[in-house]
XYZ file of C-alpha atoms in Angstrom:
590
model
C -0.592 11.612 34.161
C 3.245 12.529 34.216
C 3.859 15.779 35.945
C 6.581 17.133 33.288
C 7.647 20.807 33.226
C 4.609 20.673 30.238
C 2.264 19.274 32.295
C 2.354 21.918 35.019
C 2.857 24.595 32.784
C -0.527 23.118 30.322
C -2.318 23.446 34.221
C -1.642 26.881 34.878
C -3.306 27.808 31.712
C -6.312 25.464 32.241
C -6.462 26.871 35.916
C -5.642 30.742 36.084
C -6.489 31.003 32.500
C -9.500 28.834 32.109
C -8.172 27.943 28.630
C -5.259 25.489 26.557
C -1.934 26.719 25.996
C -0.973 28.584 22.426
C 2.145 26.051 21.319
C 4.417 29.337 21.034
C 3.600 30.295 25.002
C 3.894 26.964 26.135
C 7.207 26.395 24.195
C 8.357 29.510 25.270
C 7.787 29.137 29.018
C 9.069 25.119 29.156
C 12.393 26.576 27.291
C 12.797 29.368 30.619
C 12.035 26.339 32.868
C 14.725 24.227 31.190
C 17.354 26.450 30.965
C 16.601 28.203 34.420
C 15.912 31.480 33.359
C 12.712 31.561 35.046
C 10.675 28.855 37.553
C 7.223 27.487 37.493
C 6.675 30.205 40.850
C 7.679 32.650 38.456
C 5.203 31.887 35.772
C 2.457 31.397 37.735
C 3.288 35.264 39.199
C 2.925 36.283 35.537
C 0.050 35.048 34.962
C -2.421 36.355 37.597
C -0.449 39.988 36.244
C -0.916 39.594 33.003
C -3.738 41.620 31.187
C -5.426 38.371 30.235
C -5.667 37.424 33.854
C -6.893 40.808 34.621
C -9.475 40.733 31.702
C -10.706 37.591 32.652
C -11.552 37.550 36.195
C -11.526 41.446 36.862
C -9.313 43.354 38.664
C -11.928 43.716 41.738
C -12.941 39.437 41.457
C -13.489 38.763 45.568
C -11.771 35.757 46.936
C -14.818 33.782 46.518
C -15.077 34.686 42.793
C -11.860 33.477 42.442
C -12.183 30.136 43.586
C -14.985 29.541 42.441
C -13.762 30.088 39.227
C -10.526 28.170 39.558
C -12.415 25.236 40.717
C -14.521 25.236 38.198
C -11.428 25.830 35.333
C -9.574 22.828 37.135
C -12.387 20.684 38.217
C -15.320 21.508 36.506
C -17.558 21.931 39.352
C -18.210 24.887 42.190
C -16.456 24.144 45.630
C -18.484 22.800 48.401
C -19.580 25.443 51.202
C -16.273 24.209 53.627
C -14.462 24.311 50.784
C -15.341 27.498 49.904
C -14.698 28.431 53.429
C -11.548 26.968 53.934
C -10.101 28.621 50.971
C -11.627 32.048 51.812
C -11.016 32.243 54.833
C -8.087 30.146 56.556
C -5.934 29.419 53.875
C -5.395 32.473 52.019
C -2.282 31.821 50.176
C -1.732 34.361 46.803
C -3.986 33.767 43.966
C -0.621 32.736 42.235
C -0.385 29.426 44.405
C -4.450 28.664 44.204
C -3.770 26.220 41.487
C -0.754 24.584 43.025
C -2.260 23.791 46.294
C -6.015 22.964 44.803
C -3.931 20.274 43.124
C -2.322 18.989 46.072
C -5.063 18.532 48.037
C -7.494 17.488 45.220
C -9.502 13.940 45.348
C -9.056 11.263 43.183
C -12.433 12.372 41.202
C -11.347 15.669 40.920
C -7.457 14.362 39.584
C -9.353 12.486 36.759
C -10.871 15.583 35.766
C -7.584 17.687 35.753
C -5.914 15.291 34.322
C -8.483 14.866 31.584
C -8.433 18.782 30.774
C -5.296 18.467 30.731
C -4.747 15.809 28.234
C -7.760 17.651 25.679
C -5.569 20.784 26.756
C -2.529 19.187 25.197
C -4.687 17.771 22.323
C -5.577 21.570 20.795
C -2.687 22.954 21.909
C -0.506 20.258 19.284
C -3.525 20.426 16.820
C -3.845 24.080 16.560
C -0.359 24.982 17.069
C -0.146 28.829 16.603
C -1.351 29.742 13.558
C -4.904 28.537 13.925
C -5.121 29.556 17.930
C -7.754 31.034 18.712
C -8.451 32.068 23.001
C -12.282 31.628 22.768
C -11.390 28.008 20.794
C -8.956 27.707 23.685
C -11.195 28.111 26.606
C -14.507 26.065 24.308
C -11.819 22.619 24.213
C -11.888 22.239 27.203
C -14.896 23.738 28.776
C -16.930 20.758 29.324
C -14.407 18.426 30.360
C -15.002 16.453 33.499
C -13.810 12.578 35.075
C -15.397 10.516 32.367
C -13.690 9.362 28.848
C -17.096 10.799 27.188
C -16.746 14.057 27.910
C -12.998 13.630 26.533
C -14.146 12.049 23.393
C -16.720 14.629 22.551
C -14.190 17.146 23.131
C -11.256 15.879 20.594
C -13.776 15.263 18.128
C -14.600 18.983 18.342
C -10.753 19.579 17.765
C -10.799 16.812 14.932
C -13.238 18.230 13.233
C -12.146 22.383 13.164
C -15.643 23.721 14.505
C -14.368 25.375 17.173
C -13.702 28.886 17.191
C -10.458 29.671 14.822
C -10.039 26.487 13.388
C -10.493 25.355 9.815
C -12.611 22.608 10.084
C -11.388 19.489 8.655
C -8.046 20.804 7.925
C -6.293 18.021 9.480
C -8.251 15.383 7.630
C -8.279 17.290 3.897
C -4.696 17.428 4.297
C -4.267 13.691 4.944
C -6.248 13.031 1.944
C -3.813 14.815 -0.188
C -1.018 13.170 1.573
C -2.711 9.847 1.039
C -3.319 10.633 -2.680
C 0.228 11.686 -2.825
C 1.474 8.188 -1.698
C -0.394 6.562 -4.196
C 0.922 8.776 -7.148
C 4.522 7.868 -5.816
C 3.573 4.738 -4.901
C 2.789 3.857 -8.932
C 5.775 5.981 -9.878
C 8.226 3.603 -8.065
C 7.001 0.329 -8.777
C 5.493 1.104 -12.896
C 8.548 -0.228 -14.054
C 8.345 -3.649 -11.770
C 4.547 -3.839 -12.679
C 5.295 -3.535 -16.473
C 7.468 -6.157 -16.451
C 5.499 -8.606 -15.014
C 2.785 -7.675 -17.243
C 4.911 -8.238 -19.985
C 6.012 -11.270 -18.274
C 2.522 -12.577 -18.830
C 2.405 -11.906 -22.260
C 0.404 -8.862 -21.680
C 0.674 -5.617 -23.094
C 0.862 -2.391 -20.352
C -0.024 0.499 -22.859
C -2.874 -2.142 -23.153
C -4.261 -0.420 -19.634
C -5.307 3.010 -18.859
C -3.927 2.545 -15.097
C -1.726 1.533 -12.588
C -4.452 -0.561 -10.868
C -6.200 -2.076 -14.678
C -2.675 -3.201 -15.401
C -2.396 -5.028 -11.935
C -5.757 -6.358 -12.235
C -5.616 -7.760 -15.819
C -2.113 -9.100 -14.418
C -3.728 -11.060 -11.383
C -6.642 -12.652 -13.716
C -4.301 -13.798 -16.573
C -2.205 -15.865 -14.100
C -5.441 -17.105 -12.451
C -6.624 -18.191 -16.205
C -2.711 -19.923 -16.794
C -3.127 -21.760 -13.713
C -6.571 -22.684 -14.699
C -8.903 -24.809 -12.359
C -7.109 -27.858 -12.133
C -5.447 -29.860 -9.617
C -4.159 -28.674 -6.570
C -0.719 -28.178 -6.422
C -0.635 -30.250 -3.823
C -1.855 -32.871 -5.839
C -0.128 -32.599 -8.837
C 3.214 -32.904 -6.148
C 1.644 -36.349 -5.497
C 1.032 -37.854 -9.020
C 4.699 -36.510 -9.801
C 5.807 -38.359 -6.824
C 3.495 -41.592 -7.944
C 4.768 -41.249 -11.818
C 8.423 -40.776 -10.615
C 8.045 -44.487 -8.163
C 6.646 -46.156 -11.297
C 9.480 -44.931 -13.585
C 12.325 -45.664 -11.461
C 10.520 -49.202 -10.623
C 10.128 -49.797 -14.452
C 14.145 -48.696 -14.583
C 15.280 -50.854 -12.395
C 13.520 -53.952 -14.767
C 15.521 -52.609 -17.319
C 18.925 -54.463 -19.020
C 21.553 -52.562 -19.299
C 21.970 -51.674 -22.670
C 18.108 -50.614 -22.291
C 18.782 -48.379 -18.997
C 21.702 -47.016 -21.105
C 19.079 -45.617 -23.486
C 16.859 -44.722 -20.504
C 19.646 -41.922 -19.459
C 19.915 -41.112 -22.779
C 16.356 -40.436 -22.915
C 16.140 -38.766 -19.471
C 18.754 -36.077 -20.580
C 16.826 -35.275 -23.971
C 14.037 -34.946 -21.563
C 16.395 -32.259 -19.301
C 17.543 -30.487 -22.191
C 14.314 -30.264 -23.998
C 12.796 -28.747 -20.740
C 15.664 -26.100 -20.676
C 15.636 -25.342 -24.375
C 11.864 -24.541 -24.017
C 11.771 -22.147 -21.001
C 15.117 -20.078 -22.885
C 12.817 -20.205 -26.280
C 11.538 -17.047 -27.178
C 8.273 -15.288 -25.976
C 4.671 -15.074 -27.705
C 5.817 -11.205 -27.973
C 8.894 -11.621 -29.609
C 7.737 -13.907 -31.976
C 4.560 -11.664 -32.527
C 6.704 -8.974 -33.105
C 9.115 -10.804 -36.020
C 6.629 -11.928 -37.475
C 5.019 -8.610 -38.033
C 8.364 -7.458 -39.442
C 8.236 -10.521 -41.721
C 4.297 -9.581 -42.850
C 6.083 -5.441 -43.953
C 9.191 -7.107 -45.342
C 8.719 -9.986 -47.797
C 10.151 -8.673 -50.996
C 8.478 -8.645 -54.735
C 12.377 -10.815 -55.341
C 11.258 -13.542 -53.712
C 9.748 -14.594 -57.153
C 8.188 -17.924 -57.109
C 8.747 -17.882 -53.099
C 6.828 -15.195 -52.302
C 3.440 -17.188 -52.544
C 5.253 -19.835 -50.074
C 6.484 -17.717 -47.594
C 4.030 -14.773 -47.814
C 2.389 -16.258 -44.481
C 5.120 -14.941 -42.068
C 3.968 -17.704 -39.493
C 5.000 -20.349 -42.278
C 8.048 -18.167 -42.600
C 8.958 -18.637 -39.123
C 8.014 -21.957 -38.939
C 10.192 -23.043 -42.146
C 13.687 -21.278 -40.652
C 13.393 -22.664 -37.169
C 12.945 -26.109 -38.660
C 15.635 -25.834 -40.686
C 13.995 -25.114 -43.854
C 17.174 -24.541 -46.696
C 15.176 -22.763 -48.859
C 13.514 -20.395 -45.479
C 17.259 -19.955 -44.226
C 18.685 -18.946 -47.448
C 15.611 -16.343 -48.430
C 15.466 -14.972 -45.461
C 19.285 -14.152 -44.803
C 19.481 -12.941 -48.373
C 17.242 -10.549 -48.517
C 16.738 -9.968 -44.486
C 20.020 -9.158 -43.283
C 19.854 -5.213 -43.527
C 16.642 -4.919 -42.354
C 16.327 -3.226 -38.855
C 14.894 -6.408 -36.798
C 16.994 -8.743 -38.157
C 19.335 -9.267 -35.506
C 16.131 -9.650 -33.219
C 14.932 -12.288 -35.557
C 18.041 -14.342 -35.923
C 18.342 -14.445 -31.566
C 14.607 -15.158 -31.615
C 14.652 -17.763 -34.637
C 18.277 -18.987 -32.474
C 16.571 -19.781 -29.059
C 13.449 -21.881 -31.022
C 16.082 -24.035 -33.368
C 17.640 -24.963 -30.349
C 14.139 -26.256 -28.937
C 13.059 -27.854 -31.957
C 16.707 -29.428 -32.179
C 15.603 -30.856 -28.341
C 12.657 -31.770 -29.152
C 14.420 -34.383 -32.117
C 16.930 -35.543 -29.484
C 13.781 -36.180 -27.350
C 12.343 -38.200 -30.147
C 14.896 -39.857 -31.083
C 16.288 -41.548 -27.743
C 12.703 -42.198 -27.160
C 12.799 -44.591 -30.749
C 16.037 -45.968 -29.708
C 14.578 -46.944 -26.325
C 11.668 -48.374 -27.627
C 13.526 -50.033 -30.364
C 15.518 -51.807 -28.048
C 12.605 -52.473 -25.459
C 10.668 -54.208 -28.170
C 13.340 -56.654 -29.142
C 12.128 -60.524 -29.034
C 14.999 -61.630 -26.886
C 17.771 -59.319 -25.141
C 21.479 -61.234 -25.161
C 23.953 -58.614 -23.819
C 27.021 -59.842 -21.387
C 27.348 -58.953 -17.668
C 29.959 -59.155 -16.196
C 32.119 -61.149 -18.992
C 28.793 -63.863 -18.957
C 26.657 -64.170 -21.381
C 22.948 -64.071 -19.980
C 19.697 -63.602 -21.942
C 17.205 -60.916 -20.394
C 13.557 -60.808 -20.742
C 12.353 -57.637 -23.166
C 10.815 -54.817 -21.424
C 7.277 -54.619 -22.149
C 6.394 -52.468 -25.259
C 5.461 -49.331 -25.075
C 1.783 -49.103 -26.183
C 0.357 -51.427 -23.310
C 1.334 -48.667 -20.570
C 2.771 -50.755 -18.391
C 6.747 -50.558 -20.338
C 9.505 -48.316 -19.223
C 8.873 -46.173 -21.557
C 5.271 -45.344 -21.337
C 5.844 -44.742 -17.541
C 8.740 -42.346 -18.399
C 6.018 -40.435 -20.320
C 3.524 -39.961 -17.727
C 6.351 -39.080 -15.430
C 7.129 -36.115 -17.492
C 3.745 -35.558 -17.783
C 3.406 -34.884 -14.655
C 6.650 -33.574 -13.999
C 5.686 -30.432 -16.863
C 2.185 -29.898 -15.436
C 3.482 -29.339 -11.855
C 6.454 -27.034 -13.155
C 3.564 -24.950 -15.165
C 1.669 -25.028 -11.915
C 4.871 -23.818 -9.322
C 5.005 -21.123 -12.313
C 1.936 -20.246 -12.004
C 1.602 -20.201 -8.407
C 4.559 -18.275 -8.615
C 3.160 -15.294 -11.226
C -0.475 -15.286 -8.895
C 1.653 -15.184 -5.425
C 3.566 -11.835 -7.351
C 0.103 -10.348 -8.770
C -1.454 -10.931 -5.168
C 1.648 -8.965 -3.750
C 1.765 -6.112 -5.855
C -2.092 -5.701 -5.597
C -2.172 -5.853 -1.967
C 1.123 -3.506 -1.553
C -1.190 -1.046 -3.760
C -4.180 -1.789 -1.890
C -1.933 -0.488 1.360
C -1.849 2.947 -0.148
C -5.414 3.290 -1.828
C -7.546 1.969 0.981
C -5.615 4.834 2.840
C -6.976 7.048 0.508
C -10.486 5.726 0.618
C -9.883 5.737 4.879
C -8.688 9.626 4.889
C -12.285 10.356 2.217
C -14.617 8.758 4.509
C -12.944 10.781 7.330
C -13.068 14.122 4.972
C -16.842 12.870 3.936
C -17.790 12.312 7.332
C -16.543 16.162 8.910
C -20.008 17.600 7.647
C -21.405 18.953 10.936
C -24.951 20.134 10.604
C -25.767 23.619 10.919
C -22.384 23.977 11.442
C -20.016 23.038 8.988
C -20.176 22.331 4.884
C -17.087 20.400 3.762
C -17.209 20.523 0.020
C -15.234 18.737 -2.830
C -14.459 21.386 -5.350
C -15.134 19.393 -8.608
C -16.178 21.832 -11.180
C -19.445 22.683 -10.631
C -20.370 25.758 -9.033
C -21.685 26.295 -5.335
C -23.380 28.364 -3.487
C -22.089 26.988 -0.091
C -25.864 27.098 1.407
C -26.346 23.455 1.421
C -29.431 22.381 3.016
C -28.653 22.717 6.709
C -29.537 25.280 9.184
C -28.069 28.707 9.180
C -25.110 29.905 10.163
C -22.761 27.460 8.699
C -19.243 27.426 7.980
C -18.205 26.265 4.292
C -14.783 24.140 3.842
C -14.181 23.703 0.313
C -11.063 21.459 -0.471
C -9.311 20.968 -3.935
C -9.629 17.343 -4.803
C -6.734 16.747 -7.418
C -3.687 19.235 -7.493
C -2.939 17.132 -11.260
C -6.033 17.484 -13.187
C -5.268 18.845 -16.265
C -6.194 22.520 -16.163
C -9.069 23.666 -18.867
C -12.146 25.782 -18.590
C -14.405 23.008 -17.773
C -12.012 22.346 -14.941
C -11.825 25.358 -13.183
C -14.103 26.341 -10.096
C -16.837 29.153 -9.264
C -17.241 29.252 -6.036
C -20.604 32.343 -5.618
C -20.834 32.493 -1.913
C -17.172 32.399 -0.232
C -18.353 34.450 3.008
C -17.092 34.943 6.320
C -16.250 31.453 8.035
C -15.733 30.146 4.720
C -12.319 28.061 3.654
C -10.403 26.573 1.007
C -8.018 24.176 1.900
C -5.781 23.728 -1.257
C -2.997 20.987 0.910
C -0.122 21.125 2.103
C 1.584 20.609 -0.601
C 1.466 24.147 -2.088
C 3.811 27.409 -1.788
C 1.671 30.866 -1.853
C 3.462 33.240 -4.306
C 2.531 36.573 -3.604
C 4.251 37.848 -6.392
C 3.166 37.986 -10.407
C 1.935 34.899 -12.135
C 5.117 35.577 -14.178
C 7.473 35.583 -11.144
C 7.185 31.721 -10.255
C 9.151 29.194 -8.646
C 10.025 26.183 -10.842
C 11.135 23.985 -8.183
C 7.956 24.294 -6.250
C 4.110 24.138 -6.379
C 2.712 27.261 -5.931
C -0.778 29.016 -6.015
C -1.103 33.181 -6.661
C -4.143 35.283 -6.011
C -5.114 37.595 -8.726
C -7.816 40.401 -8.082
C -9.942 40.760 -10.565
C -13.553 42.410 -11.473
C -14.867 38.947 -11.553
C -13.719 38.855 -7.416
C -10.490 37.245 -5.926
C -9.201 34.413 -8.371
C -7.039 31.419 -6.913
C -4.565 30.315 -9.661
C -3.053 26.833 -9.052
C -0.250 24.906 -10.148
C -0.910 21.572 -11.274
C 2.777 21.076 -11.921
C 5.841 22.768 -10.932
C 5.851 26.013 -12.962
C 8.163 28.313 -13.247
C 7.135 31.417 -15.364
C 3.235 31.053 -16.086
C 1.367 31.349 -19.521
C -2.166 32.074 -17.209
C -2.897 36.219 -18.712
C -5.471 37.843 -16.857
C -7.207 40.331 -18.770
C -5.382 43.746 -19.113
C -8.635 45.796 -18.344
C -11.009 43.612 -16.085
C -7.968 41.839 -14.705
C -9.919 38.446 -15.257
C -7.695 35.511 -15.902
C -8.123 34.030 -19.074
C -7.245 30.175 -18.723
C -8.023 28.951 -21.884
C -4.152 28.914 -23.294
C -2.623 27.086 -20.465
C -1.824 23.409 -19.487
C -0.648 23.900 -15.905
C -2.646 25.556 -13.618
C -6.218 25.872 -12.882
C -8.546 28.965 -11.217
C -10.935 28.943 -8.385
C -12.942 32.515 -8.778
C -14.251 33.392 -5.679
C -17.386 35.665 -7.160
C -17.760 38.815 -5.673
C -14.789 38.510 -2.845
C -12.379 41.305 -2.567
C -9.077 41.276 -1.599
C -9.011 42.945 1.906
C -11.370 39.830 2.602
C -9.000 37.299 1.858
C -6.267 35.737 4.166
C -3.788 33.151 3.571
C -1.965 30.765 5.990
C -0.648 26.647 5.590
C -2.438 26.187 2.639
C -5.492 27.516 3.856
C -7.193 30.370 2.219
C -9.897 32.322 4.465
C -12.586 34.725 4.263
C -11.958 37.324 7.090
């Protein structure tokens, strides 16, 4: 272990004081070390003059007594009888420099154990701080500490879990829950906007899901459904490759005047592809064609029956319809999703118009490829090429040219839909991150229960009588489980036994207002004890608040809760008010 100023300071406790440092003391004394205003001689003088020294050992403790006690603080053991001697009776420095020169001249099994007090010393000292310290807690940490790592374990798991004396059990662990929870809430906050677009994306609807997580996971299994249970991608990279070989082999059979028509036909292809993915959505068609079912008016006359179907309405302007087009921009134009409709109706012309051009080099190709005899000149001579074979026996041009973009669409749907399950995998397992920390910190809140010790207790709207089924006595921790439930009667909390040893840990995140309900803080979320005849009532923010609707009744002083929307009441039955303590959240019976 490093000897810093700490270090030495952390062993005069454990050794004149038989007990960890308070954080303020130990600050305090490291800060006079530091800065030279006092020196680790100096402290140790203090200490075996202060009235804790004195109450501890006695102001008549023989030199024997007070060995033996050291050694047992530092060591956890009694000195051997030459030990004893030795300490008694030649070397009989101050009891000031006992610790310092038991140290020295310590053995490596006695270090370990030192140095293992020391360390659990340290441990309460940061967990505990100052507002839970407690001296009998102080001197319990570290009591049984000796060489091996099990005595050290069972130790911080006494800090961990708040059962020794003056320490809220749990508190460390409730408070990461919340913090955890927290996360998650911001977590889903930042990234709804991200998630709802990708839902969207996948022709989903997000005020289709009642959470963060349903939208995610309806997300994840539509673009597992797109992607279907086909090939690999893997292999449909291969029969793209294969189709691709064929086609260019089947090219290079080609005349000229027939390849001429081949790039004709390959650049339909190109343009259909990016007319298609710039066509407009299942959503936005959905949506004009809803506007189409509200708005087809009485004047179409004899037109109404033909275009009462809005699909066919669609259907008829995109195509290019004369009779669609000049209906719907008479009697459409002032309507509010028109201009919607025309950018929509725009994007799937252009796609039909592609898929004509596609056609249409494709006829002129196989127009030319079916020709009896091809007579065309190269280079200024006048040869006669053999026809390219037609296009229904599959082995033409033309047919290969087909499977080729075949393939070439089913592995572009595929990298699509690789790419939308690769995103839905990502934003489920970046939300996973924060709520398997939540479901970590609950098993570590679930598993603080103690028995015939400690009660930890997940106020949740029932009432309870904090007697559980262990062994008395027994210290009840009961923790507020969601700061934003909505606040209504059936969501506030009895609690009909809050007794001495008893806690409620309402997080970290709160402010205590000891003012009026009315005198609130809007900028921060607070909780306010009322007294009542009904015993001490806990009034929570579940929101930031500033001037609070709760009333409490003007005679009995009981809060009525039934009007408000932001806070909700824990009544502790029976408590009064000189029983009551608050500190970090934490609100005690005392």
């Amino acid at each position: 272990m490093a000897t810093t100023t700490a270090t030495q300071i952390q062993q005069l406790y454990v050794g004149l004081l038989g007990r960890a440092a308070d954080q303020g003391g130990l600050n305090w004394w490291v800060e006079e070390v530091t800065t030279g205003g006092r020196t680790l001689e100096d402290i140790r003088a203090s200490f075996v003059t202060s009235t804790e020294y004195t109450t501890t050992y006695g102001a008549a403790t023989t030199r024997t007594d007070l060995v033996t006690a050291i050694y047992s603080n530092l060591f956890e053991r009694t000195p051997s009888a030459d030990e004893l001697a030795y300490w008694v009776s030649t070397d009989t420095r101050p009891a000031d420099q006992l610790v310092t020169a038991f140290l020295e001249f310590a053995s490596t099994a006695d270090q370990a154990v030192i140095n293992n007090k020391t360390f659990v010393a340290q441990t309460y000292t940061d967990t505990v701080g100052d507002t839970n310290f407690n001296a009998a807690g102080a001197a319990a940490a570290i009591a049984n500490v000796d060489g091996t790592p099990a005595s050290v374990a069972t130790a911080i798991a006494a800090i961990s879990n708040g059962t020794l004396d003056g320490q809220v059990p749990g508190v460390n662990a409730i408070n990461a829950l919340a913090s955890a929870q927290t996360e998650v809430t911001a977590f889903e906050e930042a990234n709804q906007a991200a998630a709802d677009a990708f839902v969207t994306k996948l022709g989903l609807d997000p005020e289709d899901y009642a959470t963060y997580e349903d939208a995610l996971v309806a997300a994840a299994k539509k673009a597992d459904t797109v992607r279907g249970s086909g090939d690999s991608t893997a292999v449909l990279i291969a029969k793209a490759g294969d189709e691709a070989k064929a086609t260019a082999a089947a090219y290079a059979d080609l005349t000229i005047t027939a390849k001429a028509q081949a790039d004709k036909l390959v650049s339909a292809i190109a343009a259909e592809a990016t007319a298609k993915a710039a066509g407009a959505t299942a959503v936005q068609k959905a949506a004009v064609e809803a506007g189409l079912k509200t708005d087809v008016p009485a004047s179409f006359g004899d037109s109404r029956d033909k275009y009462a179907d809005a699909a066919a309405v669609y259907s008829a302007y995109v195509l290019g319809d004369a009779d669609a087009r000049k209906l719907i921009d008479a009697y459409f134009k002032d309507s509010a999703y028109y201009s919607t409709f025309k950018a929509t109706v725009t994007k799937d012309a252009a796609y039909a118009d592609a898929l004509k051009a596609t056609a249409a080099a494709k006829d002129a190709l196989d127009s030319d490829t079916k020709a009896s005899v091809i007579v065309e000149k190269v280079n200024g001579i006048t040869v006669v090429a053999a026809k390219d074979t037609a296009v229904g026996t599959g082995n033409g041009y033309l047919a290969k040219q087909a499977l080729k973009t075949t393939a070439d669409k089913n592995l572009a749907a595929a990298t699509k839909a690789d790419a939308d399950i690769a995103t839905a995998k990502a934003l489920q397992d970046a939300y996973a991150v924060k709520t398997d920390a939540v479901d970590s910190a609950q098993k570590a809140v679930d598993a603080l229960k103690v028995a015939g010790s400690v009660d930890v207790i997940k106020l949740d709207g029932t009432s309870k009588a904090g007697t559980g089924t262990e062994a008395a006595p027994i210290k009840d921790v009961f923790y507020f489980a969601d700061k934003s439930v909505a606040a209504d009667p059936t969501k506030d909390f009895s609690i009909t036994s809050f007794a001495a040893g008893d806690n409620i840990v309402l997080g970290n995140g709160y402010t205590f207002n000891n003012g009026a309900l009315s005198a609130g803080d809007n900028n921060k979320l607070e909780f306010f004890l009322v007294k009542s005849d009904a015993g001490v009532q806990i009034v929570l923010e579940t929101a930031n608040y500033g001037s609070s609707d709760v009333k409490a009744n003007a005679t009995t002083g009981v809060i009525d809760n039934t009007v408000a929307d932001h806070a909700t009441v824990i009544t502790l039955t029976g408590v009064t008010a000189e029983h009551v303590s608050v500190a970090n959240g934490v609100v005690s019976y005392v």
